[in-house]
Short mmCIF file of C-alpha atoms and ligand atoms in Angstrom, two decimals:
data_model
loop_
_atom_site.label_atom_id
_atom_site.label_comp_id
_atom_site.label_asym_id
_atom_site.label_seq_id
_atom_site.Cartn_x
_atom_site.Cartn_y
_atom_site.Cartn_z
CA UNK W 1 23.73 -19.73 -10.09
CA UNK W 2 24.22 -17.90 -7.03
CA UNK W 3 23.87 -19.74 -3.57
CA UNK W 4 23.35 -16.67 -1.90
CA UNK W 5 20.04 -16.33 0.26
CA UNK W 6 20.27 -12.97 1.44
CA UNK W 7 21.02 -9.25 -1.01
CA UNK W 8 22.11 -7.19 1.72
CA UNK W 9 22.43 -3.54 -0.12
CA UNK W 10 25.08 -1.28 2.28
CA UNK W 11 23.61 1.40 3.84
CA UNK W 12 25.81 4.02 1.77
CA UNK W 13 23.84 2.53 -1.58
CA UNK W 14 20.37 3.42 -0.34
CA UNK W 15 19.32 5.12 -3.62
CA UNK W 16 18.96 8.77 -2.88
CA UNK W 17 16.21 9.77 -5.27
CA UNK W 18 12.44 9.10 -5.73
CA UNK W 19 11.61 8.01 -9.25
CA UNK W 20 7.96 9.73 -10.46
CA UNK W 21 6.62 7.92 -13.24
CA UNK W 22 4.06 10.79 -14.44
CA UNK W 23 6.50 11.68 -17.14
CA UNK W 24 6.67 8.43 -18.46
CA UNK W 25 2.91 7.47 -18.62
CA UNK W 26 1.66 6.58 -22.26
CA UNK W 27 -1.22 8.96 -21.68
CA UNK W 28 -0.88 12.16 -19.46
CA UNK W 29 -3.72 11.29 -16.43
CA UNK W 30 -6.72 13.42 -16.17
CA UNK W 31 -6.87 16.06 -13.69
CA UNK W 32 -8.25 15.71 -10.24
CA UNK W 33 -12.01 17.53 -10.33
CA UNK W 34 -13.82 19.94 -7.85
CA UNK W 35 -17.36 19.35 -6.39
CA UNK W 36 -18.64 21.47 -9.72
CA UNK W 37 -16.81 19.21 -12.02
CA UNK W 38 -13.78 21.57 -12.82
CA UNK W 39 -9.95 20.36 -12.76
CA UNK W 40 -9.18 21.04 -8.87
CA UNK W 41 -7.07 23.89 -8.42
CA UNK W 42 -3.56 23.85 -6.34
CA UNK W 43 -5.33 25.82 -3.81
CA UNK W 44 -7.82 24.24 -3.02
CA UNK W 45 -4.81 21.46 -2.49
CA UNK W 46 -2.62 23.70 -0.39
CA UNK W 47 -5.87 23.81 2.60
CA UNK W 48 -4.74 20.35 3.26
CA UNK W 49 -1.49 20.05 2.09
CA UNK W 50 1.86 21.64 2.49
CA UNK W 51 3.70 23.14 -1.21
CA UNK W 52 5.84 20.21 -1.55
CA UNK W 53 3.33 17.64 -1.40
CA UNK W 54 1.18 19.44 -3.63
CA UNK W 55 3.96 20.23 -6.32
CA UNK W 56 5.34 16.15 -6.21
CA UNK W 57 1.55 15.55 -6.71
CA UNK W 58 1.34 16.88 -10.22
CA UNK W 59 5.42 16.86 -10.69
CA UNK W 60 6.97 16.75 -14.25
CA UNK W 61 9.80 16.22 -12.48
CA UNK W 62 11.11 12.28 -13.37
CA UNK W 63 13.58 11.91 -10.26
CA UNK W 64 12.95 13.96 -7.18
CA UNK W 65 16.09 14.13 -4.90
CA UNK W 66 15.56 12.53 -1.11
CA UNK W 67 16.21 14.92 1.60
CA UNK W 68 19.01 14.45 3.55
CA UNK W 69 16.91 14.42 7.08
CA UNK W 70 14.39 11.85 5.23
CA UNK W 71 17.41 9.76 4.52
CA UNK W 72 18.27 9.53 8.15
CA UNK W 73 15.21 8.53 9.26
CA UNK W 74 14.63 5.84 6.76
CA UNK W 75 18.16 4.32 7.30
CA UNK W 76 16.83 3.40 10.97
CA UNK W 77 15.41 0.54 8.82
CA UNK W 78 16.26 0.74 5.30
CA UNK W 79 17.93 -0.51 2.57
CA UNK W 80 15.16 -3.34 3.81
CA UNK W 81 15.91 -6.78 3.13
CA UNK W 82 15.33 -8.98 -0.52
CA UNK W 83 15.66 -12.81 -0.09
CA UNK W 84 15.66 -15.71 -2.19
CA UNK W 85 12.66 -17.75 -0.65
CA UNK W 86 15.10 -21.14 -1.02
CA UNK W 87 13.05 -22.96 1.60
CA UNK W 88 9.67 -21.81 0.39
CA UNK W 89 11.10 -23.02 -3.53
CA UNK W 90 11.76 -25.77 -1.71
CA UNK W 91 8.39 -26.93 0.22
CA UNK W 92 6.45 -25.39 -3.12
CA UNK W 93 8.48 -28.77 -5.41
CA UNK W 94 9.99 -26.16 -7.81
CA UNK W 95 12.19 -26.98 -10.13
CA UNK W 96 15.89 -25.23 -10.12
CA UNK W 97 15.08 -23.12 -12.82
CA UNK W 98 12.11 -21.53 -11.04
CA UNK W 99 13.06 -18.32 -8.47
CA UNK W 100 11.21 -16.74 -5.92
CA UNK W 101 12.72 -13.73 -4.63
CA UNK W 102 10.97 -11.05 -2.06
CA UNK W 103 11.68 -7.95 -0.77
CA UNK W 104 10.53 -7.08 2.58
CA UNK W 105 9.24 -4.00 3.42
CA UNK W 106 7.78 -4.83 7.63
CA UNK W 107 10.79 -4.82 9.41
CA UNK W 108 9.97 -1.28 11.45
CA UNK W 109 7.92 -1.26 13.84
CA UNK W 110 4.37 -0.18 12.24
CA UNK W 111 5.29 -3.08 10.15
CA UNK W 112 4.31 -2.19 6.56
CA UNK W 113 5.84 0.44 3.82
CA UNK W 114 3.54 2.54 4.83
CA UNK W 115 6.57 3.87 6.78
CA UNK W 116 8.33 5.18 3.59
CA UNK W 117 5.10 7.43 2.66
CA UNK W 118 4.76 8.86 6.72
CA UNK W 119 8.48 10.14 6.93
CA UNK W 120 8.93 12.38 3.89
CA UNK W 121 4.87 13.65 4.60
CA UNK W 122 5.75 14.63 8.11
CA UNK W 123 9.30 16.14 6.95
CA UNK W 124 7.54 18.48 4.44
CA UNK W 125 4.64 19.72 7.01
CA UNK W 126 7.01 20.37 9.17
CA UNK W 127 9.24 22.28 6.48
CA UNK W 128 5.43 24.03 5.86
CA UNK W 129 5.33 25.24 9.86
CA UNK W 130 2.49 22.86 10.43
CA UNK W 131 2.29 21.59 14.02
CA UNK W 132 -0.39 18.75 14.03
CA UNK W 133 -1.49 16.22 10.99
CA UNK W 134 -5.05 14.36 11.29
CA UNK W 135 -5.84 10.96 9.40
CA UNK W 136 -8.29 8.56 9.85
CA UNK W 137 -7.41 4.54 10.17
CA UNK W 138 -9.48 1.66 9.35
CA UNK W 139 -7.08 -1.67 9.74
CA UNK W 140 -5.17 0.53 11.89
CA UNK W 141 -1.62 0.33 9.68
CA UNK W 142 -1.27 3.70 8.28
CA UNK W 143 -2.41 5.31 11.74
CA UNK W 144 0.85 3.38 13.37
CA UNK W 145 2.76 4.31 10.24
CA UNK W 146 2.28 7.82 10.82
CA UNK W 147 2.31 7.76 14.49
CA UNK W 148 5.71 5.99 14.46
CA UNK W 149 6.90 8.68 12.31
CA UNK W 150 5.70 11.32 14.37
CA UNK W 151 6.98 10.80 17.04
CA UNK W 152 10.70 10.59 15.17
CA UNK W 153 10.41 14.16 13.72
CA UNK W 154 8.36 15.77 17.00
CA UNK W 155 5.00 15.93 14.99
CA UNK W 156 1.81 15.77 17.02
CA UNK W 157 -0.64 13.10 15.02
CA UNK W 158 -4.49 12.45 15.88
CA UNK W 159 -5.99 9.65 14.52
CA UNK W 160 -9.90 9.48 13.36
CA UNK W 161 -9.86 5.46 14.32
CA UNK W 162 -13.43 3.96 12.95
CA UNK W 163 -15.26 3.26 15.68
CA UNK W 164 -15.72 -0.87 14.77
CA UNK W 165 -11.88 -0.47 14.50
CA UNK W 166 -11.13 0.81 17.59
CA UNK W 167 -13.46 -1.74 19.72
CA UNK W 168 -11.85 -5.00 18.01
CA UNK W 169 -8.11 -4.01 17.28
CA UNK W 170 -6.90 -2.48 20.69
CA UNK W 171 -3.31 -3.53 19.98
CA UNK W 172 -3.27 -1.13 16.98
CA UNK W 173 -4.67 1.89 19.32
CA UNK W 174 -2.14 0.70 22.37
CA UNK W 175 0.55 0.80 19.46
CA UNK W 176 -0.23 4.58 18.25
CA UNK W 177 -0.77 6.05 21.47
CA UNK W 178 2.76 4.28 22.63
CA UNK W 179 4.20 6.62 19.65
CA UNK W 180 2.47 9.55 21.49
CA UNK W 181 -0.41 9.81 18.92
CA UNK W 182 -4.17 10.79 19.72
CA UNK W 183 -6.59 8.39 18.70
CA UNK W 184 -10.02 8.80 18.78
CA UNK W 185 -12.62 6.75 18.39
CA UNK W 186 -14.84 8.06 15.38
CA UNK W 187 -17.47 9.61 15.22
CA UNK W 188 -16.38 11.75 17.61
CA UNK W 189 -18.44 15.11 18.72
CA UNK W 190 -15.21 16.92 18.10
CA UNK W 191 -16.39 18.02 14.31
CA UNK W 192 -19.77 18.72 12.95
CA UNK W 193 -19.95 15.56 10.52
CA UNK W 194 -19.01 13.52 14.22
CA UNK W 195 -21.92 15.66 15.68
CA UNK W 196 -24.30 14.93 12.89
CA UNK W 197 -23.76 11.15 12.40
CA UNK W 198 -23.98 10.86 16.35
CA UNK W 199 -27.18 12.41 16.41
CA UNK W 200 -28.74 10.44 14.02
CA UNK W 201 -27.34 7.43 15.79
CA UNK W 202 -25.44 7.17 19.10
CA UNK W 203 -23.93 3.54 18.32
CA UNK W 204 -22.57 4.29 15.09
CA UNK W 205 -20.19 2.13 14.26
CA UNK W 206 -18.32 4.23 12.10
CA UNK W 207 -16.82 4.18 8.82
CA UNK W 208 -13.74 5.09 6.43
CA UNK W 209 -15.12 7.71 4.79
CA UNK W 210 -16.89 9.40 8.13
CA UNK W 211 -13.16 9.46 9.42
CA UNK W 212 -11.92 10.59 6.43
CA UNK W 213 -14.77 13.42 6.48
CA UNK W 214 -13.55 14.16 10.46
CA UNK W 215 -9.95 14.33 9.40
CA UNK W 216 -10.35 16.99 6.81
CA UNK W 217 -12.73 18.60 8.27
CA UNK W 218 -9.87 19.73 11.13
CA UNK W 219 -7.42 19.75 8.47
CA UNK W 220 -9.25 22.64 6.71
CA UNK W 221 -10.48 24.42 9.29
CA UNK W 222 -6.93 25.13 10.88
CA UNK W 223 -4.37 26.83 9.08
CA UNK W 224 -1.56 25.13 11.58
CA UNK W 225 -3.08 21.29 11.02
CA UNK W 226 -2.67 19.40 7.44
CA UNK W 227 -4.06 15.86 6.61
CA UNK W 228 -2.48 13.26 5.50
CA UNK W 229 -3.26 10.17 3.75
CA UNK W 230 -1.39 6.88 3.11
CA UNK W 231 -2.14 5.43 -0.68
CA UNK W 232 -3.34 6.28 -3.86
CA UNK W 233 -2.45 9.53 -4.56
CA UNK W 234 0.62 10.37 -6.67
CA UNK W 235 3.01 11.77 -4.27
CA UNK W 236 2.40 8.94 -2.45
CA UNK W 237 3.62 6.24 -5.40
CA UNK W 238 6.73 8.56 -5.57
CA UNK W 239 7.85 7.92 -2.08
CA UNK W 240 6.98 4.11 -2.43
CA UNK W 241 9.60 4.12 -5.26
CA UNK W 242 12.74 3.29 -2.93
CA UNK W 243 10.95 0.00 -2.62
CA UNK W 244 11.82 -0.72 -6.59
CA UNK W 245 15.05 1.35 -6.88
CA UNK W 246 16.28 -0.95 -3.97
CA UNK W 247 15.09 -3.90 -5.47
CA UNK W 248 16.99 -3.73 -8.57
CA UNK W 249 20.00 -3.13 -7.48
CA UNK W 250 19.75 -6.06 -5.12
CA UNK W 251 18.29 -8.13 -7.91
CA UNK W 252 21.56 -7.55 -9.56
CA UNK W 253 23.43 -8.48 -6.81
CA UNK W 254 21.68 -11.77 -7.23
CA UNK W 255 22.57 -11.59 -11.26
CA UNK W 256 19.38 -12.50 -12.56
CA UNK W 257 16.72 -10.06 -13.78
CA UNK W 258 13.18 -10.60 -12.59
CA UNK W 259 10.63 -12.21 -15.34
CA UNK W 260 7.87 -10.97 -13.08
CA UNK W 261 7.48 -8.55 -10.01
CA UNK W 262 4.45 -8.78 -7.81
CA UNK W 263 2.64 -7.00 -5.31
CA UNK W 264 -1.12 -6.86 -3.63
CA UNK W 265 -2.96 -3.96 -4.70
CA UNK W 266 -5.63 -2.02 -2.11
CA UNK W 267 -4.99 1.59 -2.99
CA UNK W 268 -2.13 0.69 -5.20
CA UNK W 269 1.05 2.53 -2.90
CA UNK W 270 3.13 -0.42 -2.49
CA UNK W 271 2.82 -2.15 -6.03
CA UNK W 272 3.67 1.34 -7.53
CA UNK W 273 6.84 1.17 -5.10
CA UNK W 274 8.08 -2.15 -6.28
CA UNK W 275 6.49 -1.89 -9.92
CA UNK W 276 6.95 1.64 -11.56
CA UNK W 277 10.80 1.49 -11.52
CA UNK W 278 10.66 -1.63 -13.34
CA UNK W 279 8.12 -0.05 -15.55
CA UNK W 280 11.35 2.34 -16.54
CA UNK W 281 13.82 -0.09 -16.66
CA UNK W 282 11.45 -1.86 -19.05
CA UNK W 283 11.02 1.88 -21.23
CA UNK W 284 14.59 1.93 -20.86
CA UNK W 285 15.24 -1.40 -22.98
CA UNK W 286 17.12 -3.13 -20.09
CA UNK W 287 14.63 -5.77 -19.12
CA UNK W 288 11.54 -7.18 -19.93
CA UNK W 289 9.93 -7.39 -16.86
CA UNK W 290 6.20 -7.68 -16.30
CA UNK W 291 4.23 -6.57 -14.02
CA UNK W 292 1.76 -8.11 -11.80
CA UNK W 293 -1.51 -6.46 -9.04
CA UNK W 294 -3.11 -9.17 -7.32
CA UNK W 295 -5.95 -7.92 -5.71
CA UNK W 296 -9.12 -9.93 -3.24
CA UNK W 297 -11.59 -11.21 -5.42
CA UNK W 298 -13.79 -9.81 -2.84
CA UNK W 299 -13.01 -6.40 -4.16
CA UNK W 300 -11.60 -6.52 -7.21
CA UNK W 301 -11.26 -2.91 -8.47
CA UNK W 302 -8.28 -3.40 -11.26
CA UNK W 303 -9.95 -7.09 -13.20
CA UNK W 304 -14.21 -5.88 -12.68
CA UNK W 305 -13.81 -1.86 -11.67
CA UNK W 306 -14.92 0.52 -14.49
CA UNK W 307 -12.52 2.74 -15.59
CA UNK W 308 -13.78 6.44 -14.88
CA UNK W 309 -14.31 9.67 -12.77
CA UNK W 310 -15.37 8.87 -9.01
CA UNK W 311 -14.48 9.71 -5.56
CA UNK W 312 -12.12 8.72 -3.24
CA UNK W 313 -14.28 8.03 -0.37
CA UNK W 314 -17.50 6.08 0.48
CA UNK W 315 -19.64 9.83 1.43
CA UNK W 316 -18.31 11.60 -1.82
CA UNK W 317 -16.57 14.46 -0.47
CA UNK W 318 -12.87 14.30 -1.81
CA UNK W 319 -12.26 15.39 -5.44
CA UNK W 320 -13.11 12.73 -8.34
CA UNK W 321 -10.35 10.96 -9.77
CA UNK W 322 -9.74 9.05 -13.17
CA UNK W 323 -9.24 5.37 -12.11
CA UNK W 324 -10.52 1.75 -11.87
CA UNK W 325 -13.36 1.84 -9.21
CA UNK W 326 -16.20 -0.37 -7.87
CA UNK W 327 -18.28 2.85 -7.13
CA UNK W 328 -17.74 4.97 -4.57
CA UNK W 329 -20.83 3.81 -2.14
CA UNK W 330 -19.45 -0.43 -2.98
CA UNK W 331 -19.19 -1.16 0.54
CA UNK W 332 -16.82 -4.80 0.19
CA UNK W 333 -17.29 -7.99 2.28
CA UNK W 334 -15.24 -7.92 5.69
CA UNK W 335 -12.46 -10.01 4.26
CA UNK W 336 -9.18 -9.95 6.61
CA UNK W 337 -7.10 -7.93 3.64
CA UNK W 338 -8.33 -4.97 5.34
CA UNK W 339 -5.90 -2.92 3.32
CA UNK W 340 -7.19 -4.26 0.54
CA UNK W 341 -10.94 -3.15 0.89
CA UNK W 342 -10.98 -0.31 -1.56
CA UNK W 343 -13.59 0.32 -3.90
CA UNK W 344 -11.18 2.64 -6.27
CA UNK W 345 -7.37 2.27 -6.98
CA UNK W 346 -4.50 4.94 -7.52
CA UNK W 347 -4.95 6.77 -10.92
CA UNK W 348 -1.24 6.28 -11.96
CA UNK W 349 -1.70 2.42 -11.14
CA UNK W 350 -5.19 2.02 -13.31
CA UNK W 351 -3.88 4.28 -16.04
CA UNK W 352 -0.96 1.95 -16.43
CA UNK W 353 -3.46 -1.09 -15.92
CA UNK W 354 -5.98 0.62 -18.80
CA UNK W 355 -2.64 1.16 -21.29
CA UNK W 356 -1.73 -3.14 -20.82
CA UNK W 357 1.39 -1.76 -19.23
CA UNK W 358 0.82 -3.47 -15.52
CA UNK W 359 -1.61 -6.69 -15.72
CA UNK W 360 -4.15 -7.59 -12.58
CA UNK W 361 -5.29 -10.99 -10.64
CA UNK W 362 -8.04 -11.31 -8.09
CA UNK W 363 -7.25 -14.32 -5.37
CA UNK W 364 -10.22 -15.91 -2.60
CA UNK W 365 -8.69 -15.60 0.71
CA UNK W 366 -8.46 -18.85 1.72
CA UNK W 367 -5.95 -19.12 -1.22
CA UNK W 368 -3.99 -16.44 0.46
CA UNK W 369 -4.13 -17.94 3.49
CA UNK W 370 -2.99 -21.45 2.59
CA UNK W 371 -0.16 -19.89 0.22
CA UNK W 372 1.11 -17.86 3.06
CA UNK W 373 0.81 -20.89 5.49
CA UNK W 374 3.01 -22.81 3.04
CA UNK W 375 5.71 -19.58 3.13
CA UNK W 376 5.55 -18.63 6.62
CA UNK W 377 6.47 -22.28 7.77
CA UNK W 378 9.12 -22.32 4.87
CA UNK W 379 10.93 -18.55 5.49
CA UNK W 380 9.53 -17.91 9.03
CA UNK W 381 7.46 -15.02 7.96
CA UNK W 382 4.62 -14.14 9.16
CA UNK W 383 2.67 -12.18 6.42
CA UNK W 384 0.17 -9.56 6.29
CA UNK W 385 -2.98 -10.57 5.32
CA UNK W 386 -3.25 -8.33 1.94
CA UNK W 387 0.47 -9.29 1.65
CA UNK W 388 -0.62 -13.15 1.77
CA UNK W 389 -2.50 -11.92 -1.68
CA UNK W 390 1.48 -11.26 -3.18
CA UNK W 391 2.30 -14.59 -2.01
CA UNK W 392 -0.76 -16.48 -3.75
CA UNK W 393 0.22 -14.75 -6.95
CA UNK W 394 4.02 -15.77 -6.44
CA UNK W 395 3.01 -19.04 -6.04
CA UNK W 396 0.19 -19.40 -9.55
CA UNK W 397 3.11 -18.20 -11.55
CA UNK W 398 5.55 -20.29 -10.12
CA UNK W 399 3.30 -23.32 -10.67
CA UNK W 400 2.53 -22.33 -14.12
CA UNK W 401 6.26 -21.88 -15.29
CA UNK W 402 6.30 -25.10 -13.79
CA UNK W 403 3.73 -26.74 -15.45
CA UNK W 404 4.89 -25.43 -18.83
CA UNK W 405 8.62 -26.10 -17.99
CA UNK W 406 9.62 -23.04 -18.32
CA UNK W 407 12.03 -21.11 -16.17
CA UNK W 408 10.89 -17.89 -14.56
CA UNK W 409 12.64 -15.15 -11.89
CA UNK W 410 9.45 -13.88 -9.80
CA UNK W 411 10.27 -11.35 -6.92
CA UNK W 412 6.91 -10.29 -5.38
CA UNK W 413 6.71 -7.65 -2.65
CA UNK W 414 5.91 -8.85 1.12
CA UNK W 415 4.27 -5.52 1.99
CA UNK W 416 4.27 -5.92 5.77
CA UNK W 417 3.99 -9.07 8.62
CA UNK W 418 0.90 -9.62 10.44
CA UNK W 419 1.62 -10.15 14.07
CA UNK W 420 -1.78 -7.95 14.93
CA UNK W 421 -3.51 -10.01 12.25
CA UNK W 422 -3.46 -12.84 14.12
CA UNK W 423 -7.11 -12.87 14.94
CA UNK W 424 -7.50 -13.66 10.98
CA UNK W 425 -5.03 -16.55 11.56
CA UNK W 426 -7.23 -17.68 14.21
CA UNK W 427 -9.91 -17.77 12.01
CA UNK W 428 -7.99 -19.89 9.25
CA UNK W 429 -6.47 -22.01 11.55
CA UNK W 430 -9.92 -23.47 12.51
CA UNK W 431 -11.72 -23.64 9.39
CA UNK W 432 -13.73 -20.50 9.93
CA UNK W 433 -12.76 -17.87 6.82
CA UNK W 434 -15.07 -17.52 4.19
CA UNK W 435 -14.34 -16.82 0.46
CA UNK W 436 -16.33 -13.86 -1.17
CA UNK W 437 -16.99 -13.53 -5.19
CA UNK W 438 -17.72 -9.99 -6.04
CA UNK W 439 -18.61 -11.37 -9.66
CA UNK W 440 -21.31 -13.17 -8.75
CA UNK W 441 -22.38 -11.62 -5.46
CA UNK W 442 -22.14 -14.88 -3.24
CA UNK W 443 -20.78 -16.12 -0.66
CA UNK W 444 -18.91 -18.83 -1.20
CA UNK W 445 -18.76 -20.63 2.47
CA UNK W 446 -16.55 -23.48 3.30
CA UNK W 447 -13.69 -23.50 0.42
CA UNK W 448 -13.31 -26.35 -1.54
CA UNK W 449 -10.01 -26.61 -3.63
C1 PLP H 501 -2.02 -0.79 3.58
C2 PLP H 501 -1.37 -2.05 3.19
C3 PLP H 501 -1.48 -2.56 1.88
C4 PLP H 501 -2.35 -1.96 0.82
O1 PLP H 501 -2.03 -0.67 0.43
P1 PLP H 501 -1.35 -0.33 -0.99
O2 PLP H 501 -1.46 1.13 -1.06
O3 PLP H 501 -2.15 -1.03 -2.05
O4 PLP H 501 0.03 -0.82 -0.94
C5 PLP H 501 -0.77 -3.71 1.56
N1 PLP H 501 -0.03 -4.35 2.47
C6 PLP H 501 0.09 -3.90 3.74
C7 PLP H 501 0.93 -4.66 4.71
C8 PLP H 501 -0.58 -2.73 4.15
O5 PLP H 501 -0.47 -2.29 5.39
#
C-alpha cells in the first residue's frame, strides 16, 4: 500500500478532451420542450447561446477535444489536487483497509468547479463575436466563477445578484466587481420583468428565477449579449468531465481503484464531473465503481423528486426538461447548502439516477456540518457548505464498510472551500443551525444525534 498522500498529475497529462456521456445513456433523454409543449428547436437555443454551446448540448459526439486557449487558462489551476485524507482516516478510527481519497476542485480563486464550466462558455461566445454575457447569482459562486473568467479572456459579465443576496453576502459582490464584473442588485428597473416586480413591490427581495427572468431577458433582446448559466444543462456536465478524467488517472497513480465516488448534488454539474467518466470506465469493464449523489434532505430532488417534464426555474419561463424535480414553484428551507437549493436536477444526472446507474442520499445539515468539522481539523480544509454534504456521505460509507469489516476505496469530490461561508460556520459553531425534513414538512430544531 502506497504511503503517498498527495497524486500530483504533471501539467503535460491534463487530459485534453471532454468526455459526453449522451452516447452512452441506457435511454436516449427526452428533448427539451417549448412554451407550446413541442421539442425546443436549436434556434430558439442560438438567441441565448453561441453554435458551440448549442451543438455540445445535444452532441453525439462521445469525446469533444479541449481547445488549446481553454487549456491555458485552466492550467493556471489545473490538473487540481487528489489526496488521500490520511489524517481525516485517522481522527474518523478507520481501519487500514478503509480509504478516503478527494479531489479538490477550490483552489482558484472563485473557489468551486464552477471555474471549469465559465472558461470554455466565455471562450466559445467570444469565438461567436459576443461582447457581454448576463447571469443571475443566488449564493454568489457561479457569478465569481464567471466573473473570474471574464476578466481572463476580456469578456464584459453583468450579474443579476438577488436582491436578499446582495444585502447579506457583500464579500461575494466585492469579489465580482474586483474581476471587473457588473453586479446588480435584482430586481433592477433595467428590464421590464425588474420594472414589473418593482412596481408591485418596491422592497422585493428578489429571487432566482426573477434574475434568471432579468438575465435572459437582456440576453434575448441583444444580438451582441448571450446568457450563461452554471449547472444542469448538458454542455455543462461535459466541461465538468476533466474533474473525473483527472481523477482516474491520479487514482491510478495511487494503484487502487475507487469502490465508490461521491459528490453533493444541487443542479448535478460537479457529480457529473467526477461521476460520468467512471460511469464509462464501469461500461468499459475496467472497474466496478459505484456511484454516489448526496443531496440536503431539505431538498431532496434525486431520493423524493418525481421523475417528469418541468421547468428550470421557480416563474416557469425556461423550456421543460425531463428530470427529478420537487416542482418548479417548491421554494426549499434557507439551509446554508445554498448551491444545493434546487427544486429540479440535471436531466443526464436523473436519467442515470431513474436507470439504477448512479444511486442518491439526502443528509440534515448539522450532519454536514459536524462531518466537515471532523475533516477540516483533520486535512485543514475548509469546505463548502454543499461540499460538507460529500463529506457526510464519505464518512456513512466509510463507517459502514467499517461496521461490516469490509474494505472499501471511497474518493468523494470536495466541490469548493467555504471561506465566504463562514457566516454558516458561525451559526454551527454556536448551536444555532437547524435541520429541515422535506418528507415530513418539519422543522426539526435543535439536532439530536
Ligand atoms: C454550485 C456548487 C455546488 C452545486 O452545484 P452542482 O451543479 O450540483 O455541482 C456544489 N458545490 C459548490 C462548492 C458549489 O459552488
Amino acid at each position: 500500500m502506497s504511503e503517498q498522500y498527495r497524486f500530483v498529475l504533471p501539467e503535460k497529462e491534463m487530459p485534453t478532451a471532454w468526455y459526453n456521456v449522451q452516447v452512452d445513456l441506457p435511454e436516449q433523454l427526452g428533448p427539451p420542450l417549448d412554451p407550446a409543449g413541442n421539442p425546443l428547436s436549436p434556434e430558439a437555443l442560438l438567441a441565448i447561446f453561441p453554435p458551440d454551446i448549442v451543438e455540445q448540448e445535444m452532441s453525439r459526439e462521445r469525446y469533444i477535444d479541449i481547445p488549446g486557449p481553454v487549456l491555458d487558462i485552466l492550467r493556471t489551476y489545473r490538473p487540481s489536487p487528489l489526496s488521500r485524507a490520511r489524517m481525516f482516516e485517522k481522527a474518523l478510527g478507520l481501519p487500514d483497509d478503509v480509504q478516503i481519497y478527494y479531489k479538490y476542485e477550490g483552489i482558484n480563486a472563485s473557489g468551486s468547479h464552477k471555474a471549469n464550466t465559465a472558461i470554455p462558455q466565455i471562450y466559445y461566445n467570444k469565438k461567436a463575436g459576443i461582447s457581454k454575457l448576463t447571469t443571475e447569482t443566488g449564493a454568489g459562486q457561479w457569478g465569481s466563477a464567471l466573473s473570474m473568467a471574464g476578466s481572463q479572456m476580456n469578456m464584459d459579465i453583468d450579474v443579476f445578484m438577488v436582491a436578499i443576496s446582495y444585502d447579506q453576502k457583500p464579500y461575494r459582490r466585492i469579489f465580482m466587481e474586483s474581476f471587473g464584473a457588473k453586479v446588480h442588485r435584482s430586481p433592477t428597473t433595467l428590464t421590464e420583468v425588474g420594472r414589473r416586480v418593482l412596481a408591485e413591490d418596491p422592497d422585493s427581495l428578489g429571487s432566482l428565477g426573477i434574475a434568471i427572468s432579468e438575465a435572459v431577458e437582456i440576453a434575448a433582446a441583444n444580438p451582441d449579449i448571450n446568457y450563461s448559466l452554471g449547472s444542469v444543462l448538458n454542455h455543462v456536465c461535459i466541461h465538468q468531465s476533466i474533474i473525473g478524467e483527472e481523477a482516474i488517472l491520479q487514482m491510478e497513480m495511487a494503484g487502487v481503484e475507487p469502490d465508490v465516488v461521491i459528490a453533493c448534488c444541487g443542479g448535478g454539474s460537479n457529480l457529473a464531473g467526477i461521476g460520468f467518466p467512471y460511469y464509462r470506465r464501469r461500461l468499459d469493464g475496467k472497474t466496478n465503481t459505484r456511484i454516489v449523489a448526496v443531496e440536503p434532505k431539505a431538498c431532496p430532488t434525486l431520493t423524493a423528486g418525481d421523475y417528469r417534464y418541468d421547468f428550470g426555474d421557480e416563474a416557469g419561463l425556461t423550456p421543460q426538461m425531463q428530470m427529478y424535480t420537487l416542482g418548479h414553484d417548491f421554494i426549499p428551507p434557507g439551509i446554508h447548502a445554498g448551491g444545493l437549493r434546487y427544486h429540479g436536477d440535471s436531466p443526464l444526472v436523473s436519467a442515470l439516477v431513474r436507470a439504477g446507474e448512479i444511486e442518491a442520499m439526502s443528509v440534515y445539515q448539522n450532519d454536514c456540518f459536524d462531518a466537515a468539522m471532523i475533516f477540516a481539523r483533520a486535512e485543514a480544509h475548509l469546505p463548502a457548505p454543499e461540499s460538507s454534504h460529500a463529506i457526510a456521505g464519505a464518512v456513512a460509507e466509510a463507517k459502514a464498510a467499517a461496521e461490516a469489516g469490509e474494505s472499501r476505496v471511497i474518493l468523494f469530490n470536495l466541490s469548493g472551500h467555504g471561506f465566504l461561508d463562514l457566516a454558516s460556520y458561525d451559526r454551527y459553531n454556536k448551536g444555532d443551525l437547524v435541520d429541515y425534513d422535506f418528507a415530513s414538512g418539519t422543522v426539526l430544531g435543535e439536532h439530536t444525534e
